[in-house]
Each structure stands twice: as structure tokens, then as C-alpha cells.
């Protein structure tokens, strides 16, 4: 992953737990360099080790860490680097989520070798959005949930984010994003196969 | 391209064009290039309705230059890049014209995005661009480049910070925090820099305060630190150019004077010492300073540590003759130091091989002539140099950190003999010397283990602590342990040290030994007699035994008896003897021997 992801983990730990915890996490993850270049590529394994170490040191589950990380990414670190691009992706959560794939396809040109996830959003008709998330990386579903929550906060909107699970054909993970004015039909998956 | 048939734009084709080219225009050349169709993204971007208006109301053709909104001129450039620039706000499109059927022109373009354009200024979103349009990629690339620049700036700052931190660390590592002068390491580095220059051989002045311990004892460490700071600032003010001034530790300083001519060097050094040794005014009053200095000239083949040793040797040799001296190192000192080095090595070997002997001098009860105890005295017969005086080798042992081994070796050898002799004289005691430097954590247990092994009670051993040695707080606690273990404790050479009285008060003593220098004079000197008398009275009131050492005649003995002293030691009774001669002392008796000696 690109360094901006690792820096986001670092920023999250620094802002929520302080430099001593970050030092502990680096020790635990066996890191020598404790800061990252946003635009340099690092081994995926390093990011996962950081998450595991942060989980151990902060006493949070990996899932909790990833959700927080997703929110932090949108609201702070990502905003710092990719914020202007997010601005171009859309004016609200709905249009931004719809434009995520376009955004990622553009970003790919600047970040050769990156493995961007894919998001397909389907308007359910009742105001809720059904989003299919595809990635060749495993274990980042809680982070995606955090990203959606962060996006809602970024636009000052209130959305309920729910991970429904994998599509029946297991080609994507399905989220339902329900604005506060829409009563979610919990657990109901209406996406087309 | 020239052979293409003009494309007929019907309704479905218009939809297709709109879908594929969100920034397109369709113009009717028959009606002053009236806009008959415009891409949705283009309309949104310009912020005004285009259809039904003339293209020239909104755009100028800015590239190729000189082209007007005239069909024929435009079609001359149908294969070229054509820039349309918004009349209202300068927004630019880059694209291409192509003729359509029915006297229409199609312009397909995309916004011109420059490296300096900000996203906010563009007022566009990714969804405005068709997927094949790479214009939006420029926006991302620009953003990515700015992130790379920011990365670089951050890394540069980190590097700068790290370098600055290293410099500060390095500065601290080389500076003595108390004095602000360079420390030993800094001195070494400064010397290395100096050595690399092609300049005259510098002069090394090694300085040591003579009375720093006394200042600390009398005024406390805070005042002692003030004195060191005052000295340091004087030193810093006096060095110039490439000169180096360092605090090597404690009250030791070193100064390297460069650019000093040989004939002027003594005056320069004297001036330096004189100004340094001025009294220091502190909150507790004016404090006198005494400094001893050793001086050595740098030589090409001489490393700094050798040079420091030379200056140090000179300083110590000078101080041996008295404090406050300036002593220049010479070759003879070097020879003497080498001799001492070799002798120290030999002493180390002799100790490890158990080659030191012990001589025994009796301590007698003057009224009966009975031997009450022996003092064990170390003797060293060097294989080539013959007998080495105890003053010499004890001092070497102390400086080489061998004194603890020496003291214990003598003690162990003497106690082994005592175990044998006590079979005949069960109350016989052994006095063994103990340097303050030998008092270590494990000493009480080592001695106890030895005595247990030899089945000798602890009170059979009397440890004579030399009072001129300073004893630390920790050592004082260990002396307490020795006393608690039941060993006798005597203060040796009483009257010659600096703190006789304070030792009497601080140490758990059983007795003291009046120094031979007083005893030797009591026949002639009333003053010395009074001093010895007072010492004996004081000791009796403190319930301490008193041993008079250096008794060499019957008259001295008689005076001591009259003064109330019971125990004595000296040539009058016996010189120190080898262990084989000790049983003879038991059989022949001391009184008889002393009579024999005094009559011979």
C-alpha cells in the first residue's frame, strides 16, 4: 500500500493515544522508520502488522481499529492529501460514493502498481444506497465501513452504514447506506445478482 | 481524413455525441456559427445557456492565431488543435473541429488543465469527464506531484531536524555541563583537530586542585561546584585562538596552549596559574585556591594520552614535594615512571604467585615484657632488585589498585601463623594493616570466612586502619560491619592525619597507635610529651587501648609507663622478624632480648 495509508494509521494513533503508544506499536511491528512518505509504496504486510500492533497496544479489536482508521482517513489524513480529489468526486455522500470508481480509475494513473478497490452503488429507490465493494485485499471491510461513516461526517450528513455481508455469488461485499430520513429495512438485501 | 464524408447528425447521433463528448459544440455555419447543440458538462462549466446563441458571443479562437469564426478559415484547421477561450472568464477548451452535413461544424474538446490550476478553480467533477478523456488524469497527477513535493519537504525537514538534533547531542556529548568547557571526549576531538594542522608544537598544562576535597568537606559540594565554575570561566577567558581548555573530571583540568615560544612558555604558564589560582568569592566567603600543574611539550611521535601521562606524572612528582607547584616534565620523570610501571607489574605478579613475605613485630605489655600481639608487616624481596621498601611498594599497590589484594594476602598469611602460635599462647593477637582503599563490600565476609576456617576468634585480629586515608560514607558502614563481627579496630599513625579527632568520633575503634614521630621526641620535647600524655588520657577516657610505636630505648619506655601507656612496639623490644624467629621470642622473652639489645 502507499505510505499515506500507513501515515494515516500513525496519525490515528498519535491523535488518539499519543507518541508513547506509537513508539510501542513501532517496536512491536519491528519498524525502524516511524514516519512514511505518502507517495512511496510499502509492503501490504507492514500495514497489517501496524494494525495488529495498534490493536494490541491500544486494547482495541482489529475491527474497531480499522473502522476508526477509515473515518480518520476521510476526515484527516486523506483529506490532507486526496481531499481536493474527493471534492471532485462529488458534492455529497451519494454522489461521492457513485464517483469513487471514477476517482480510483484516475488515481491509478498516478500510483502505478496500486490495487484500487471498486465500488458500485445502486440506488434502492427508497433513498438508501446499496454499495458493492470489491477488493483483492482481505480483511479491510471494517475500514470501508469507517470510510463511509467518515464521508457522511465530511458532508455533514447522517447515514446509517450497515455491512450486509457478501453477495450470494461472493464476488462483492454489500453495504447498505441509509440516510437518517429513511427507515432501513434491516438485513434486507435487494441488490441484483 | 480529407476523404471523410460529412457526418449527418440526427437526433440519435446527437445523443451519442453528448454521451461521449460532454464538452462538445455543434454550430450552424449558415447562421454565424449559432450553437445548435452543446455538451451538458460544457454548459454547466461555463454557467450559461449556449444553445441558440452565437459561438463568438462566448468564445474566441485563440489557437491557431488569427482564425475568425468563419467556416472556411475554421475548416482550414480541421486537422489542428483548436483552442477556444471563454470571453467571459478565460476558461479554455482544447479540441478539434470537424465538418458535419447540413453546413454544421462539430467541435469536440475538453477543458485545458494546467499544472497550476486548482481543483476549486476548475469547478468540475470527475463525472463531467467521459471515461476516455485523460484530462482529469492531469488533475490527479498534479495533485500527486504536489504530494510528492510535500513528502520531500517533510523528509528534508526530518533530515534537517535529525542533523540539528545530532549536532546538539554531539555538542552536549563533548561539553562538560558543570563548567561549560569541553569534557575529556571533546578534548580528544579538539586535540585531533589541532594535530591535523601544521602549527608549532603545543604545550599541555595539566591542572589539579590541591585543596578541592577540603573545600567540598568544609563548604559543601554546591560551593565546590561554584569554585569549579569560577575556575572554568577564568580558564575559558584566558585561552585564545586554537587553544583548548577542558575539564577532564573532578578537579582536573587540561589546557593546550598553542603558538607558545619555548623561551616565553614558563612566563605564560606562570601567568596562567597565577590568574587561575586567585581566591574565589562565594556566598560562603572568600576561598583560597591552590593548583598544582604538570607541563609537557607535545612531540610529533607522542600521542595525546602519552602527553597527558607526562603532564600528570610531572604534576604528581611536583606535588610530592609540596602543593601549588608548576612542574615541567623531563626525561628523568619518564624513566622513573617506566621504572614504577615495571615494578608495579612485578608486584602484580608477586602477589598472584604469593611471593610476598610477612615480618612480625611484637607489641608488648611494658610492665611484664610479655608479647601481647604481633603486627604483620608486608615484605617484598624482588628477584632481581632485592628488598623493596614497603613505602615504595605499598604506594605502588595503592596507585595500581592492588592494595586490597596486598592487605588481604598479608592478613591471610599472618592469621595462618597466628593459628599455629596461639596453640602455645592462646591470647596472642595479630595486628594487620588495612588501607582505606581495601575496605570493600566483601571484606567482612572474606575475613570471617578465613578466621572460621582457621578456628580463630574474631577478637584475635586487630585491623589497623591508616588514619591519613579518607574514608567514604559507604566504607564507614563497612568498618561498622567489621566491628560488629568482633574484629578489633585500631587507628594507625594517630596524630599525623588530617582528621584524627573526627575519625575517633566516627569509627567504632578499640584503640589507637600513637605515631612514631611523637614517641621519638618525647625524651627531648616537653611539648611532644604533653601531646602524647593528652592522647593517652583521652584514649583512656574513651576506653581505648593505646599502642606506642617506635619505642627504641628504655627511657622512652619509662616515660610512656609513667604517662599510663601499657602497650608498646619498637626496636627496643624487637625488630620485625621472620616467622621462624617468632617461637624464639616466646622462649627467650622480650625483656631479656631488650636488655641484651640495649646493652649491646
mmCIF file of N, CA, C and O in Angstrom, chain B residues 338-412:
data_model
loop_
_atom_site.group_PDB
_atom_site.id
_atom_site.type_symbol
_atom_site.label_atom_id
_atom_site.label_comp_id
_atom_site.label_asym_id
_atom_site.label_seq_id
_atom_site.Cartn_x
_atom_site.Cartn_y
_atom_site.Cartn_z
ATOM 1 N N UNK B 338 58.588 4.799 34.089
ATOM 2 C CA UNK B 338 58.743 3.488 33.472
ATOM 3 C C UNK B 338 59.201 2.464 34.510
ATOM 4 O O UNK B 338 58.731 1.327 34.537
ATOM 5 N N UNK B 339 60.105 2.920 35.374
ATOM 6 C CA UNK B 339 60.593 2.031 36.435
ATOM 7 C C UNK B 339 59.426 1.615 37.347
ATOM 8 O O UNK B 339 59.259 0.450 37.691
ATOM 9 N N UNK B 340 58.605 2.605 37.674
ATOM 10 C CA UNK B 340 57.461 2.317 38.539
ATOM 11 C C UNK B 340 56.461 1.391 37.832
ATOM 12 O O UNK B 340 55.856 0.521 38.457
ATOM 13 N N UNK B 341 56.322 1.602 36.544
ATOM 14 C CA UNK B 341 55.404 0.743 35.790
ATOM 15 C C UNK B 341 55.862 -0.711 35.815
ATOM 16 O O UNK B 341 55.078 -1.626 36.080
ATOM 17 N N UNK B 342 57.157 -0.877 35.569
ATOM 18 C CA UNK B 342 57.706 -2.236 35.569
ATOM 19 C C UNK B 342 57.603 -2.859 36.956
ATOM 20 O O UNK B 342 57.259 -4.042 37.103
ATOM 21 N N UNK B 343 57.911 -2.030 37.964
ATOM 22 C CA UNK B 343 57.863 -2.540 39.334
ATOM 23 C C UNK B 343 56.428 -2.918 39.719
ATOM 24 O O UNK B 343 56.201 -3.922 40.407
ATOM 25 N N UNK B 344 55.489 -2.113 39.249
ATOM 26 C CA UNK B 344 54.075 -2.421 39.535
ATOM 27 C C UNK B 344 53.684 -3.754 38.895
ATOM 28 O O UNK B 344 52.983 -4.570 39.509
ATOM 29 N N UNK B 345 54.137 -3.939 37.666
ATOM 30 C CA UNK B 345 53.854 -5.232 37.009
ATOM 31 C C UNK B 345 54.434 -6.383 37.806
ATOM 32 O O UNK B 345 53.803 -7.425 37.998
ATOM 33 N N UNK B 346 55.671 -6.203 38.271
ATOM 34 C CA UNK B 346 56.322 -7.261 39.057
ATOM 35 C C UNK B 346 55.574 -7.509 40.365
ATOM 36 O O UNK B 346 55.456 -8.653 40.818
ATOM 37 N N UNK B 347 55.081 -6.404 40.941
ATOM 38 C CA UNK B 347 54.334 -6.553 42.199
ATOM 39 C C UNK B 347 53.061 -7.360 41.960
ATOM 40 O O UNK B 347 52.681 -8.221 42.757
ATOM 41 N N UNK B 348 52.433 -7.076 40.830
ATOM 42 C CA UNK B 348 51.201 -7.805 40.483
ATOM 43 C C UNK B 348 51.507 -9.305 40.360
ATOM 44 O O UNK B 348 50.761 -10.146 40.880
ATOM 45 N N UNK B 349 52.605 -9.588 39.703
ATOM 46 C CA UNK B 349 53.000 -10.998 39.536
ATOM 47 C C UNK B 349 53.312 -11.612 40.904
ATOM 48 O O UNK B 349 52.869 -12.725 41.224
ATOM 49 N N UNK B 350 54.078 -10.883 41.722
ATOM 50 C CA UNK B 350 54.465 -11.399 43.040
ATOM 51 C C UNK B 350 53.238 -11.696 43.888
ATOM 52 O O UNK B 350 53.168 -12.730 44.574
ATOM 53 N N UNK B 351 52.251 -10.807 43.789
ATOM 54 C CA UNK B 351 51.023 -11.027 44.567
ATOM 55 C C UNK B 351 50.285 -12.263 44.073
ATOM 56 O O UNK B 351 49.801 -13.070 44.867
ATOM 57 N N UNK B 352 50.213 -12.398 42.754
ATOM 58 C CA UNK B 352 49.473 -13.540 42.223
ATOM 59 C C UNK B 352 50.181 -14.853 42.523
ATOM 60 O O UNK B 352 49.551 -15.899 42.637
ATOM 61 N N UNK B 353 51.519 -14.799 42.678
ATOM 62 C CA UNK B 353 52.273 -16.031 42.960
ATOM 63 C C UNK B 353 52.537 -16.226 44.454
ATOM 64 O O UNK B 353 53.226 -17.167 44.847
ATOM 65 N N UNK B 354 52.010 -15.342 45.261
ATOM 66 C CA UNK B 354 52.198 -15.456 46.714
ATOM 67 C C UNK B 354 53.648 -15.273 47.122
ATOM 68 O O UNK B 354 54.139 -15.957 48.030
ATOM 69 N N UNK B 355 54.347 -14.374 46.458
ATOM 70 C CA UNK B 355 55.783 -14.209 46.723
ATOM 71 C C UNK B 355 56.077 -13.139 47.767
ATOM 72 O O UNK B 355 57.244 -12.868 48.044
ATOM 73 N N UNK B 356 55.047 -12.515 48.310
ATOM 74 C CA UNK B 356 55.322 -11.519 49.345
ATOM 75 C C UNK B 356 55.475 -12.211 50.696
ATOM 76 O O UNK B 356 54.761 -13.177 50.991
ATOM 77 N N UNK B 357 56.398 -11.734 51.481
ATOM 78 C CA UNK B 357 56.618 -12.307 52.810
ATOM 79 C C UNK B 357 55.968 -11.420 53.853
ATOM 80 O O UNK B 357 55.627 -10.266 53.599
ATOM 81 N N UNK B 358 55.882 -11.992 55.044
ATOM 82 C CA UNK B 358 55.350 -11.219 56.158
ATOM 83 C C UNK B 358 56.389 -11.238 57.285
ATOM 84 O O UNK B 358 56.935 -12.295 57.630
ATOM 85 N N UNK B 359 56.668 -10.062 57.813
ATOM 86 C CA UNK B 359 57.528 -9.976 59.008
ATOM 87 C C UNK B 359 56.625 -9.611 60.184
ATOM 88 O O UNK B 359 55.566 -9.011 60.004
ATOM 89 N N UNK B 360 57.074 -10.016 61.369
ATOM 90 C CA UNK B 360 56.220 -9.842 62.547
ATOM 91 C C UNK B 360 56.970 -9.029 63.587
ATOM 92 O O UNK B 360 58.101 -9.368 63.983
ATOM 93 N N UNK B 361 56.372 -7.960 64.027
ATOM 94 C CA UNK B 361 56.997 -7.162 65.084
ATOM 95 C C UNK B 361 56.109 -7.252 66.327
ATOM 96 O O UNK B 361 54.895 -6.972 66.258
ATOM 97 N N UNK B 362 56.693 -7.632 67.447
ATOM 98 C CA UNK B 362 55.863 -7.813 68.638
ATOM 99 C C UNK B 362 55.354 -6.497 69.213
ATOM 100 O O UNK B 362 56.005 -5.464 69.109
ATOM 101 N N UNK B 363 54.177 -6.586 69.796
ATOM 102 C CA UNK B 363 53.613 -5.477 70.579
ATOM 103 C C UNK B 363 53.594 -6.011 72.012
ATOM 104 O O UNK B 363 53.017 -7.084 72.275
ATOM 105 N N UNK B 364 54.253 -5.302 72.899
ATOM 106 C CA UNK B 364 54.475 -5.899 74.234
ATOM 107 C C UNK B 364 53.748 -5.113 75.313
ATOM 108 O O UNK B 364 53.481 -3.917 75.188
ATOM 109 N N UNK B 365 53.456 -5.844 76.369
ATOM 110 C CA UNK B 365 52.954 -5.196 77.584
ATOM 111 C C UNK B 365 54.183 -4.703 78.342
ATOM 112 O O UNK B 365 55.047 -5.507 78.729
ATOM 113 N N UNK B 366 54.295 -3.392 78.500
ATOM 114 C CA UNK B 366 55.561 -2.852 79.006
ATOM 115 C C UNK B 366 55.835 -3.269 80.444
ATOM 116 O O UNK B 366 56.981 -3.454 80.838
ATOM 117 N N UNK B 367 54.791 -3.481 81.231
ATOM 118 C CA UNK B 367 55.062 -3.815 82.634
ATOM 119 C C UNK B 367 55.638 -5.208 82.792
ATOM 120 O O UNK B 367 56.491 -5.461 83.627
ATOM 121 N N UNK B 368 55.241 -6.154 81.914
ATOM 122 C CA UNK B 368 55.712 -7.533 82.073
ATOM 123 C C UNK B 368 56.681 -7.968 80.981
ATOM 124 O O UNK B 368 57.359 -8.976 81.121
ATOM 125 N N UNK B 369 56.732 -7.233 79.911
ATOM 126 C CA UNK B 369 57.570 -7.632 78.775
ATOM 127 C C UNK B 369 56.934 -8.754 77.977
ATOM 128 O O UNK B 369 57.516 -9.271 77.025
ATOM 129 N N UNK B 370 55.707 -9.082 78.312
ATOM 130 C CA UNK B 370 55.037 -10.185 77.600
ATOM 131 C C UNK B 370 54.573 -9.700 76.217
ATOM 132 O O UNK B 370 54.128 -8.569 76.055
ATOM 133 N N UNK B 371 54.713 -10.625 75.242
ATOM 134 C CA UNK B 371 54.228 -10.304 73.889
ATOM 135 C C UNK B 371 52.705 -10.428 73.882
ATOM 136 O O UNK B 371 52.167 -11.508 74.116
ATOM 137 N N UNK B 372 52.071 -9.313 73.647
ATOM 138 C CA UNK B 372 50.605 -9.313 73.625
ATOM 139 C C UNK B 372 50.094 -9.612 72.222
ATOM 140 O O UNK B 372 49.069 -10.252 72.050
ATOM 141 N N UNK B 373 50.857 -9.132 71.248
ATOM 142 C CA UNK B 373 50.391 -9.279 69.859
ATOM 143 C C UNK B 373 51.586 -9.081 68.924
ATOM 144 O O UNK B 373 52.671 -8.674 69.351
ATOM 145 N N UNK B 374 51.358 -9.368 67.649
ATOM 146 C CA UNK B 374 52.337 -9.039 66.610
ATOM 147 C C UNK B 374 51.660 -8.128 65.589
ATOM 148 O O UNK B 374 50.455 -8.254 65.330
ATOM 149 N N UNK B 375 52.450 -7.254 65.021
ATOM 150 C CA UNK B 375 51.952 -6.542 63.844
ATOM 151 C C UNK B 375 52.533 -7.234 62.616
ATOM 152 O O UNK B 375 53.764 -7.443 62.540
ATOM 153 N N UNK B 376 51.658 -7.602 61.695
ATOM 154 C CA UNK B 376 52.102 -8.260 60.464
ATOM 155 C C UNK B 376 52.517 -7.185 59.470
ATOM 156 O O UNK B 376 51.729 -6.273 59.174
ATOM 157 N N UNK B 377 53.735 -7.288 58.950
ATOM 158 C CA UNK B 377 54.259 -6.264 58.054
ATOM 159 C C UNK B 377 54.677 -6.908 56.727
ATOM 160 O O UNK B 377 55.416 -7.898 56.718
ATOM 161 N N UNK B 378 54.175 -6.352 55.630
ATOM 162 C CA UNK B 378 54.474 -6.934 54.316
ATOM 163 C C UNK B 378 55.938 -6.683 53.944
ATOM 164 O O UNK B 378 56.485 -5.603 54.197
ATOM 165 N N UNK B 379 56.539 -7.690 53.346
ATOM 166 C CA UNK B 379 57.930 -7.566 52.868
ATOM 167 C C UNK B 379 57.986 -8.123 51.453
ATOM 168 O O UNK B 379 57.350 -9.132 51.145
ATOM 169 N N UNK B 380 58.748 -7.446 50.609
ATOM 170 C CA UNK B 380 58.849 -7.916 49.221
ATOM 171 C C UNK B 380 60.311 -7.971 48.822
ATOM 172 O O UNK B 380 60.981 -6.943 48.788
ATOM 173 N N UNK B 381 60.732 -9.193 48.537
ATOM 174 C CA UNK B 381 62.093 -9.357 48.045
ATOM 175 C C UNK B 381 62.010 -9.605 46.544
ATOM 176 O O UNK B 381 61.600 -10.685 46.092
ATOM 177 N N UNK B 382 62.383 -8.565 45.804
ATOM 178 C CA UNK B 382 62.291 -8.657 44.345
ATOM 179 C C UNK B 382 63.388 -9.601 43.843
ATOM 180 O O UNK B 382 64.522 -9.548 44.329
ATOM 181 N N UNK B 383 63.054 -10.478 42.883
ATOM 182 C CA UNK B 383 64.048 -11.467 42.434
ATOM 183 C C UNK B 383 65.342 -10.845 41.891
ATOM 184 O O UNK B 383 66.410 -11.457 41.987
ATOM 185 N N UNK B 384 65.280 -9.671 41.316
ATOM 186 C CA UNK B 384 66.496 -9.042 40.766
ATOM 187 C C UNK B 384 66.937 -7.813 41.552
ATOM 188 O O UNK B 384 68.119 -7.536 41.684
ATOM 189 N N UNK B 385 65.959 -7.075 42.062
ATOM 190 C CA UNK B 385 66.287 -5.798 42.703
ATOM 191 C C UNK B 385 66.493 -5.925 44.202
ATOM 192 O O UNK B 385 66.862 -4.961 44.867
ATOM 193 N N UNK B 386 66.220 -7.115 44.736
ATOM 194 C CA UNK B 386 66.378 -7.286 46.174
ATOM 195 C C UNK B 386 65.198 -6.717 46.938
ATOM 196 O O UNK B 386 64.108 -6.561 46.370
ATOM 197 N N UNK B 387 65.417 -6.389 48.210
ATOM 198 C CA UNK B 387 64.312 -5.937 49.051
ATOM 199 C C UNK B 387 63.810 -4.566 48.584
ATOM 200 O O UNK B 387 64.593 -3.644 48.389
ATOM 201 N N UNK B 388 62.498 -4.489 48.407
ATOM 202 C CA UNK B 388 61.869 -3.215 48.043
ATOM 203 C C UNK B 388 61.184 -2.689 49.304
ATOM 204 O O UNK B 388 60.450 -3.429 49.974
ATOM 205 N N UNK B 389 61.411 -1.451 49.631
ATOM 206 C CA UNK B 389 60.845 -0.876 50.848
ATOM 207 C C UNK B 389 59.331 -0.842 50.808
ATOM 208 O O UNK B 389 58.739 -0.609 49.748
ATOM 209 N N UNK B 390 58.697 -1.089 51.968
ATOM 210 C CA UNK B 390 57.234 -1.082 51.995
ATOM 211 C C UNK B 390 56.640 0.257 51.553
ATOM 212 O O UNK B 390 55.587 0.290 50.917
ATOM 213 N N UNK B 391 57.312 1.365 51.893
ATOM 214 C CA UNK B 391 56.774 2.668 51.467
ATOM 215 C C UNK B 391 56.614 2.700 49.949
ATOM 216 O O UNK B 391 55.652 3.246 49.416
ATOM 217 N N UNK B 392 57.595 2.095 49.257
ATOM 218 C CA UNK B 392 57.563 2.095 47.794
ATOM 219 C C UNK B 392 56.453 1.202 47.264
ATOM 220 O O UNK B 392 55.603 1.627 46.478
ATOM 221 N N UNK B 393 56.457 -0.067 47.721
ATOM 222 C CA UNK B 393 55.505 -0.972 47.063
ATOM 223 C C UNK B 393 54.063 -0.777 47.552
ATOM 224 O O UNK B 393 53.113 -1.044 46.819
ATOM 225 N N UNK B 394 53.902 -0.285 48.790
ATOM 226 C CA UNK B 394 52.528 -0.009 49.234
ATOM 227 C C UNK B 394 51.942 1.143 48.404
ATOM 228 O O UNK B 394 50.790 1.099 47.972
ATOM 229 N N UNK B 395 52.766 2.145 48.159
ATOM 230 C CA UNK B 395 52.291 3.271 47.359
ATOM 231 C C UNK B 395 51.966 2.827 45.919
ATOM 232 O O UNK B 395 50.967 3.226 45.328
ATOM 233 N N UNK B 396 52.840 1.944 45.386
ATOM 234 C CA UNK B 396 52.563 1.402 44.041
ATOM 235 C C UNK B 396 51.261 0.618 44.041
ATOM 236 O O UNK B 396 50.451 0.735 43.119
ATOM 237 N N UNK B 397 51.086 -0.177 45.100
ATOM 238 C CA UNK B 397 49.880 -1.006 45.174
ATOM 239 C C UNK B 397 48.634 -0.129 45.252
ATOM 240 O O UNK B 397 47.604 -0.433 44.640
ATOM 241 N N UNK B 398 48.760 0.958 45.998
ATOM 242 C CA UNK B 398 47.596 1.838 46.118
ATOM 243 C C UNK B 398 47.269 2.482 44.773
ATOM 244 O O UNK B 398 46.108 2.575 44.389
ATOM 245 N N UNK B 399 48.268 2.915 44.056
ATOM 246 C CA UNK B 399 48.018 3.588 42.781
ATOM 247 C C UNK B 399 47.573 2.610 41.701
ATOM 248 O O UNK B 399 46.886 2.992 40.758
ATOM 249 N N UNK B 400 47.981 1.322 41.871
ATOM 250 C CA UNK B 400 47.624 0.336 40.833
ATOM 251 C C UNK B 400 46.407 -0.494 41.223
ATOM 252 O O UNK B 400 46.099 -1.485 40.569
ATOM 253 N N UNK B 401 45.724 -0.064 42.298
ATOM 254 C CA UNK B 401 44.519 -0.774 42.718
ATOM 255 C C UNK B 401 44.815 -2.207 43.173
ATOM 256 O O UNK B 401 44.006 -3.115 42.978
ATOM 257 N N UNK B 402 45.995 -2.408 43.734
ATOM 258 C CA UNK B 402 46.381 -3.749 44.195
ATOM 259 C C UNK B 402 46.386 -3.842 45.717
ATOM 260 O O UNK B 402 46.669 -4.901 46.279
ATOM 261 N N UNK B 403 46.072 -2.726 46.356
ATOM 262 C CA UNK B 403 46.274 -2.672 47.799
ATOM 263 C C UNK B 403 45.351 -3.634 48.553
ATOM 264 O O UNK B 403 45.733 -4.216 49.570
ATOM 265 N N UNK B 404 44.129 -3.824 48.044
ATOM 266 C CA UNK B 404 43.213 -4.738 48.726
ATOM 267 C C UNK B 404 43.778 -6.158 48.699
ATOM 268 O O UNK B 404 43.742 -6.886 49.709
ATOM 269 N N UNK B 405 44.312 -6.536 47.544
ATOM 270 C CA UNK B 405 44.916 -7.882 47.433
ATOM 271 C C UNK B 405 46.126 -7.994 48.353
ATOM 272 O O UNK B 405 46.343 -9.029 48.995
ATOM 273 N N UNK B 406 46.914 -6.939 48.392
ATOM 274 C CA UNK B 406 48.121 -6.949 49.227
ATOM 275 C C UNK B 406 47.729 -7.084 50.700
ATOM 276 O O UNK B 406 48.268 -7.941 51.419
ATOM 277 N N UNK B 407 46.804 -6.243 51.133
ATOM 278 C CA UNK B 407 46.402 -6.282 52.543
ATOM 279 C C UNK B 407 45.845 -7.655 52.918
ATOM 280 O O UNK B 407 46.165 -8.201 53.974
ATOM 281 N N UNK B 408 45.015 -8.210 52.060
ATOM 282 C CA UNK B 408 44.409 -9.485 52.416
ATOM 283 C C UNK B 408 45.426 -10.619 52.382
ATOM 284 O O UNK B 408 45.367 -11.538 53.210
ATOM 285 N N UNK B 409 46.360 -10.545 51.437
ATOM 286 C CA UNK B 409 47.395 -11.598 51.367
ATOM 287 C C UNK B 409 48.203 -11.619 52.656
ATOM 288 O O UNK B 409 48.501 -12.691 53.209
ATOM 289 N N UNK B 410 48.576 -10.436 53.146
ATOM 290 C CA UNK B 410 49.358 -10.353 54.378
ATOM 291 C C UNK B 410 48.522 -10.857 55.558
ATOM 292 O O UNK B 410 48.987 -11.655 56.391
ATOM 293 N N UNK B 411 47.265 -10.391 55.580
ATOM 294 C CA UNK B 411 46.377 -10.793 56.677
ATOM 295 C C UNK B 411 46.203 -12.310 56.716
ATOM 296 O O UNK B 411 46.289 -12.948 57.771
ATOM 297 N N UNK B 412 45.977 -12.917 55.550
ATOM 298 C CA UNK B 412 45.735 -14.357 55.491
ATOM 299 C C UNK B 412 46.963 -15.136 55.948
ATOM 300 O O UNK B 412 46.868 -16.105 56.720
#
